[in-house]
PDB file of C-alpha atoms in Angstrom:
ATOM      1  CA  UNK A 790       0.000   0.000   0.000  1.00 34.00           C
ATOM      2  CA  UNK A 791       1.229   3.523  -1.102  1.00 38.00           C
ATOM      3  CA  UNK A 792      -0.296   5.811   1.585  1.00 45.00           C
ATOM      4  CA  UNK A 793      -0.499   9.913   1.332  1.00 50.00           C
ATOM      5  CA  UNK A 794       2.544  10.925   2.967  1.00 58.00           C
ATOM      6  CA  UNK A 795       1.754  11.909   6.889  1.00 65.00           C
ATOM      7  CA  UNK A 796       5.375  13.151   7.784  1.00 69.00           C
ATOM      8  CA  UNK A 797       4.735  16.177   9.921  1.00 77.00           C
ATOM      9  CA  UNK A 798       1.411  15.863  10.239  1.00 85.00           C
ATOM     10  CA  UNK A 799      -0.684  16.327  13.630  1.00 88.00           C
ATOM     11  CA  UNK A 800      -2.044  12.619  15.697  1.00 88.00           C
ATOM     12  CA  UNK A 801      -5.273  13.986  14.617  1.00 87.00           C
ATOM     13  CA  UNK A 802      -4.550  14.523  11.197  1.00 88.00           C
ATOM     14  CA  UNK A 803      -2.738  11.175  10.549  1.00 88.00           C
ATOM     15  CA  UNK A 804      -5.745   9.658  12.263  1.00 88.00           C
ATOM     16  CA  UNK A 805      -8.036  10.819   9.563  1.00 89.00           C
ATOM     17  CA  UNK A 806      -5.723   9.905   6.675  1.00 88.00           C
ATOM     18  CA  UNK A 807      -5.690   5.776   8.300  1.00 89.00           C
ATOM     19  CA  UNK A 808      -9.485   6.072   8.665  1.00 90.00           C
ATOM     20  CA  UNK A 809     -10.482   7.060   5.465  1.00 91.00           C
ATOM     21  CA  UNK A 810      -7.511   4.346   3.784  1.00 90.00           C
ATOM     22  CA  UNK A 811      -9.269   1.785   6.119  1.00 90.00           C
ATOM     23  CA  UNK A 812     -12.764   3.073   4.334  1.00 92.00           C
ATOM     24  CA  UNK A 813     -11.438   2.459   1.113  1.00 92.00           C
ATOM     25  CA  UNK A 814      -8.971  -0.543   1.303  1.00 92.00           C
ATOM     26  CA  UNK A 815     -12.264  -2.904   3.129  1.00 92.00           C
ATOM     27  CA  UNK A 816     -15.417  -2.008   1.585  1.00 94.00           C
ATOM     28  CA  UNK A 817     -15.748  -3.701  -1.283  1.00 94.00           C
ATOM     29  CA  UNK A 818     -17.171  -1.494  -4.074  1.00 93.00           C
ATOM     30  CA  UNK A 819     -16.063   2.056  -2.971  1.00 93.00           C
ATOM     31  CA  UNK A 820     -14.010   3.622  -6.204  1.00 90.00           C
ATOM     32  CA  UNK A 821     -12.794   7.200  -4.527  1.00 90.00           C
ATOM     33  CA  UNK A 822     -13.572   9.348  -1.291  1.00 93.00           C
ATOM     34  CA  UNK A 823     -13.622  13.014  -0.547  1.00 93.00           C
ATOM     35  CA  UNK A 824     -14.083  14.865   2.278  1.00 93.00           C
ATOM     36  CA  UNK A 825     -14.844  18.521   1.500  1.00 93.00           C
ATOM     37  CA  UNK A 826     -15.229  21.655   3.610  1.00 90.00           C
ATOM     38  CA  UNK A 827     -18.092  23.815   4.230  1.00 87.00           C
ATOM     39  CA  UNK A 828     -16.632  25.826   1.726  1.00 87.00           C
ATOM     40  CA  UNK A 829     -16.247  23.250  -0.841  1.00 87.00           C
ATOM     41  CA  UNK A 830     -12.295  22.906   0.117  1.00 88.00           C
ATOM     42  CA  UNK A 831     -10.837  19.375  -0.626  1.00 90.00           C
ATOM     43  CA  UNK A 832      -9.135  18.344   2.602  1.00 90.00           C
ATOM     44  CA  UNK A 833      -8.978  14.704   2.262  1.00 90.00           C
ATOM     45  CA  UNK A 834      -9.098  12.202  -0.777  1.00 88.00           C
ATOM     46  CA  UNK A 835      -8.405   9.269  -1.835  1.00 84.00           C
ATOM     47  CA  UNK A 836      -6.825   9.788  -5.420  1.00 73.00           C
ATOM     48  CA  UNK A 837      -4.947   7.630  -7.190  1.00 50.00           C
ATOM     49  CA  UNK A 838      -1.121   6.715  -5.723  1.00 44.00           C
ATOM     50  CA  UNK A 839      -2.956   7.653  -2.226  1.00 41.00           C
ATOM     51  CA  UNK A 840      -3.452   4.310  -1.663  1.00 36.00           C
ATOM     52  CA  UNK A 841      -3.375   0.902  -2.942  1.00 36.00           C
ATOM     53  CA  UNK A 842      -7.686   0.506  -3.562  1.00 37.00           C
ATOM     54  CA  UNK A 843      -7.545   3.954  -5.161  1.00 36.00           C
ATOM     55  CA  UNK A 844      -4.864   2.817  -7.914  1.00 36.00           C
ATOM     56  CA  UNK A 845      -8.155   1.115  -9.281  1.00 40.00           C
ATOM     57  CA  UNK A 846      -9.982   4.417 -10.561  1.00 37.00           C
ATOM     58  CA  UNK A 847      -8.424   5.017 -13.537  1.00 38.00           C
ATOM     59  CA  UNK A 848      -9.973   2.754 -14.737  1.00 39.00           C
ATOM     60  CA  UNK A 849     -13.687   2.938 -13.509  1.00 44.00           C
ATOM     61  CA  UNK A 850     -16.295   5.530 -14.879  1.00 47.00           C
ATOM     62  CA  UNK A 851     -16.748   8.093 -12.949  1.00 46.00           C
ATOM     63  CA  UNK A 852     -14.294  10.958 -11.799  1.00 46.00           C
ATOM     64  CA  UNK A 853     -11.309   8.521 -12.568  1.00 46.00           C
ATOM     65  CA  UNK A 854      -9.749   9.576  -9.565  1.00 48.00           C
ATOM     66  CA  UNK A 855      -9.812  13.265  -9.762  1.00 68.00           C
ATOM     67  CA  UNK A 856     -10.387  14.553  -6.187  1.00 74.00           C
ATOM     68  CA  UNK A 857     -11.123  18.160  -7.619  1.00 79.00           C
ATOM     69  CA  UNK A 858     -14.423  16.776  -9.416  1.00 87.00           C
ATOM     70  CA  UNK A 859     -15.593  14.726  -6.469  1.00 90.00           C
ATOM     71  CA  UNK A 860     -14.908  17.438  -4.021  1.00 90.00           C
ATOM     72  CA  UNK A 861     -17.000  20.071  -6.582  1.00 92.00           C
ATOM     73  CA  UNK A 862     -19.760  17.238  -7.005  1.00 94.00           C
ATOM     74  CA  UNK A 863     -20.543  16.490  -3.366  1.00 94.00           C
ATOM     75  CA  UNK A 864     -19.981  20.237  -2.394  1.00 94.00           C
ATOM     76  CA  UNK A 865     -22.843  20.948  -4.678  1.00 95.00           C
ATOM     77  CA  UNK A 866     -25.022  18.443  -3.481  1.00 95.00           C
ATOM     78  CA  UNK A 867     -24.495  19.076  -0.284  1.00 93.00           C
ATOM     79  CA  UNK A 868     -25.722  22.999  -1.146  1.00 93.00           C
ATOM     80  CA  UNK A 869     -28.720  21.690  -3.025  1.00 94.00           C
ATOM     81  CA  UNK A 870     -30.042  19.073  -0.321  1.00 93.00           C
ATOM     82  CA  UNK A 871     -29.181  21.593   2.683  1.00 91.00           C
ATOM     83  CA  UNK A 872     -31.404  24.525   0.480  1.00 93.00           C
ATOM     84  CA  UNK A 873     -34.016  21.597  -0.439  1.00 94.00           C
ATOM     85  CA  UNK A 874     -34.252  20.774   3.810  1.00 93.00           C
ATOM     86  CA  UNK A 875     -34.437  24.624   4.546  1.00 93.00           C
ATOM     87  CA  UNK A 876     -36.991  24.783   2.260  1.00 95.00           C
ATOM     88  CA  UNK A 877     -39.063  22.018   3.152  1.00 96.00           C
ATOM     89  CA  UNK A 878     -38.578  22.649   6.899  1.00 94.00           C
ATOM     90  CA  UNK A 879     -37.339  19.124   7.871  1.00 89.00           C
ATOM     91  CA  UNK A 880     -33.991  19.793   9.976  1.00 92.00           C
ATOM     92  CA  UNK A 881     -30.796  19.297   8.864  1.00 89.00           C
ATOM     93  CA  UNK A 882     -29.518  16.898   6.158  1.00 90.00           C
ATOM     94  CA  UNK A 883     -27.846  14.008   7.115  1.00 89.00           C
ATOM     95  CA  UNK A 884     -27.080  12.024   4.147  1.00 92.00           C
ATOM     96  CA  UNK A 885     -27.543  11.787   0.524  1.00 94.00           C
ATOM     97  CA  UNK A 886     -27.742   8.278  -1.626  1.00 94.00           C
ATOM     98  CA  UNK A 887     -27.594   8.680  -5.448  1.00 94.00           C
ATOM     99  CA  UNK A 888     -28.143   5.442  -7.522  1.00 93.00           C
ATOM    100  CA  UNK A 889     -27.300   5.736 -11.070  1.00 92.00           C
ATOM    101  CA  UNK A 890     -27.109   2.721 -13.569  1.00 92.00           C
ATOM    102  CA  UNK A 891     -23.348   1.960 -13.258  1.00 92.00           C
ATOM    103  CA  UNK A 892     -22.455   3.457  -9.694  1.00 92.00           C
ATOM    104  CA  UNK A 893     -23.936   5.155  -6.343  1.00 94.00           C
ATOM    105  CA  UNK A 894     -23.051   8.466  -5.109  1.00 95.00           C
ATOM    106  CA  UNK A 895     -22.841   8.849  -1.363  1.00 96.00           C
ATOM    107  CA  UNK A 896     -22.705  12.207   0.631  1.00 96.00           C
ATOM    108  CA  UNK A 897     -23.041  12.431   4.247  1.00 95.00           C
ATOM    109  CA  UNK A 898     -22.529  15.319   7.337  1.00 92.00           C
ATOM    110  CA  UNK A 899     -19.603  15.270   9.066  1.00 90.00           C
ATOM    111  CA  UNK A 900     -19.678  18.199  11.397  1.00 80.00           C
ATOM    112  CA  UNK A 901     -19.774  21.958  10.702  1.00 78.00           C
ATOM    113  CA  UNK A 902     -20.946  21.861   7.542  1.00 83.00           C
ATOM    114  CA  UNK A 903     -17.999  19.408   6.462  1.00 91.00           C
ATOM    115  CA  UNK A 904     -19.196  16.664   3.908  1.00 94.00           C
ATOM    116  CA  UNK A 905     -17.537  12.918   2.993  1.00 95.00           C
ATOM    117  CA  UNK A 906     -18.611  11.762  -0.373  1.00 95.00           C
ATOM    118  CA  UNK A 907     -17.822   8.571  -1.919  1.00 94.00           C
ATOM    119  CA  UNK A 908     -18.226   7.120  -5.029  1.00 93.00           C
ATOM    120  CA  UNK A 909     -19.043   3.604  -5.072  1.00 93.00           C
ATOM    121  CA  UNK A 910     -19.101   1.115  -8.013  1.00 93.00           C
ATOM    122  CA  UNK A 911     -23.023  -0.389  -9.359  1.00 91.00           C
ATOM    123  CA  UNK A 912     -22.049  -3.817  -7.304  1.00 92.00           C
ATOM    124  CA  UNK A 913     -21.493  -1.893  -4.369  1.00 92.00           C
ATOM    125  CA  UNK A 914     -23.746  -2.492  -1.318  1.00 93.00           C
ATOM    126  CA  UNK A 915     -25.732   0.600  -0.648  1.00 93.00           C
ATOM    127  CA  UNK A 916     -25.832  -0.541   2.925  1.00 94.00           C
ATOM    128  CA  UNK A 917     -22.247  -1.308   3.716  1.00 95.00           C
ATOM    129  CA  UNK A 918     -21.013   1.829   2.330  1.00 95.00           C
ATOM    130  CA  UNK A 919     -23.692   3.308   4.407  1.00 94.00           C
ATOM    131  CA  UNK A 920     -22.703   2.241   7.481  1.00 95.00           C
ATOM    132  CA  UNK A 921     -19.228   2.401   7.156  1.00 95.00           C
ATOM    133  CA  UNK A 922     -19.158   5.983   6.712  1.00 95.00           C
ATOM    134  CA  UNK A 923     -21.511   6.353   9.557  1.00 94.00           C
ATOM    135  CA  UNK A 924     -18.608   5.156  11.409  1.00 93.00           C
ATOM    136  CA  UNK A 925     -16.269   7.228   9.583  1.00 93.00           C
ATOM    137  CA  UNK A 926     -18.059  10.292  10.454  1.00 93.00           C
ATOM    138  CA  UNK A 927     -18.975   9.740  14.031  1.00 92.00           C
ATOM    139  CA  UNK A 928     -14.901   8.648  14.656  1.00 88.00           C
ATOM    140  CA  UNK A 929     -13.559  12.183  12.336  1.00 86.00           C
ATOM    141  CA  UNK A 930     -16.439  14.590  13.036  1.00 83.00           C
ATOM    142  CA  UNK A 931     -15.120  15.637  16.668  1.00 81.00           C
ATOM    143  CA  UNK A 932     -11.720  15.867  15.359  1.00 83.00           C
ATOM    144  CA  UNK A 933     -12.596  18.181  12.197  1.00 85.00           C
ATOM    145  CA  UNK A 934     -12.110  21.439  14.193  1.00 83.00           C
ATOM    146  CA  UNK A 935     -10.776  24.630  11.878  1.00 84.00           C
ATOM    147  CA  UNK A 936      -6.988  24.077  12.927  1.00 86.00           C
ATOM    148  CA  UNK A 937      -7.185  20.497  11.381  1.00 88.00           C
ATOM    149  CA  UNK A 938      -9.315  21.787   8.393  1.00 87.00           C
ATOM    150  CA  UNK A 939      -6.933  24.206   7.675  1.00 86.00           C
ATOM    151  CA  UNK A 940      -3.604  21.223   8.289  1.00 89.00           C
ATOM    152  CA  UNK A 941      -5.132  19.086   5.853  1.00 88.00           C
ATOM    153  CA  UNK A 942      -5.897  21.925   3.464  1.00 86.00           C
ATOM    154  CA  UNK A 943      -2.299  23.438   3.438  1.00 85.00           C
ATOM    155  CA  UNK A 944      -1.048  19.511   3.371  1.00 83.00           C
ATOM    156  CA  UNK A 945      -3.039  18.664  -0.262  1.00 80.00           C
ATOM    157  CA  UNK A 946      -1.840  22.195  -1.551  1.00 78.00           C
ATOM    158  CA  UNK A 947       1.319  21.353  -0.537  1.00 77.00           C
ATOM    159  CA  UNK A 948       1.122  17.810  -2.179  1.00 73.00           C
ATOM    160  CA  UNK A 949      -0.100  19.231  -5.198  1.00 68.00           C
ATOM    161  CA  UNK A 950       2.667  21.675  -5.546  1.00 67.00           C
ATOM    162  CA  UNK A 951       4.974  18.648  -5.267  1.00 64.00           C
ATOM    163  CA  UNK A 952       3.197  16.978  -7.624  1.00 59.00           C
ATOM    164  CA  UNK A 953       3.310  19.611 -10.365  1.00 53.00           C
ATOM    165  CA  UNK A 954       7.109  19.632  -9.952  1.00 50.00           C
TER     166      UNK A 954
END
């Protein structure tokens, strides 16, 4: 396994890179993660060379791996279901299932307006995925405070900037 790089990164921060490679690496189906800001920041993804399951989107459908159009995709339908609950008076949103004909989109709460999304593969188990990010969410959302947002934001730009080199 190839993880992200974690080398001078807080507990809390490595903590959230294992957790989401554990989300991806053992349930079977899931084809890339993202967790976004409330501002529709990537902060956490699992593109390809992040880790060894995620070397396997290039070549499904779907975003092939490109964290940037995952992060954009769930940011905006986390906008449209949070205006769609406002308007229908029903409380907050707390996740979003999209079935499609080859693949499911998944986007669920984390905590101040933070959002995972994954994209999960047409044999994937609605359920499973589900769940597991239940328990992704309830172990990251009371460590997703600003000072880690901002960590894990300055650590992809960072990445990135290595990457382009």
């Amino acid at each position: 396994m190839t993880a992200p790089s974690t080398y001078g990164l807080s507990s809390e921060a490595r903590n959230l890179h294992w957790l989401l490679t554990n989300l991806v690496e053992e349930v079977p189906g899931i084809q890339s993660v993202a967790v976004v800001s409330s501002d529709g920041l990537l902060l956490l993804s699992s593109d390809p060379g992040h880790t060894a399951a995620s070397r396997e989107i290039r070549t499904a459908k779907g975003p092939r791996g490109s964290s940037a159009d995952l992060a954009t995709i769930v940011s905006g339908i986390g906008s449209l279901t949070v205006g769609a609950a406002k308007l229908l008076a029903f409380g907050a949103v707390k996740h979003t299932m999209i079935a499609m004909e080859e693949g499911s989109l998944f986007v669920m709460s984390i905590s101040d307006g933070s959002l995972l999304g994954v994209h999960g593969s047409a044999e994937c188990d609605m359920s499973v995925v589900s769940y597991h990010m239940a328990l992704f969410v309830g172990r990251a959302g009371h460590v997703l405070t600003p000072e880690l947002r901002t960590e894990l934001r300055r650590s992809l730009e960072a990445e990135s900037a290595g990457s382009t080199r």
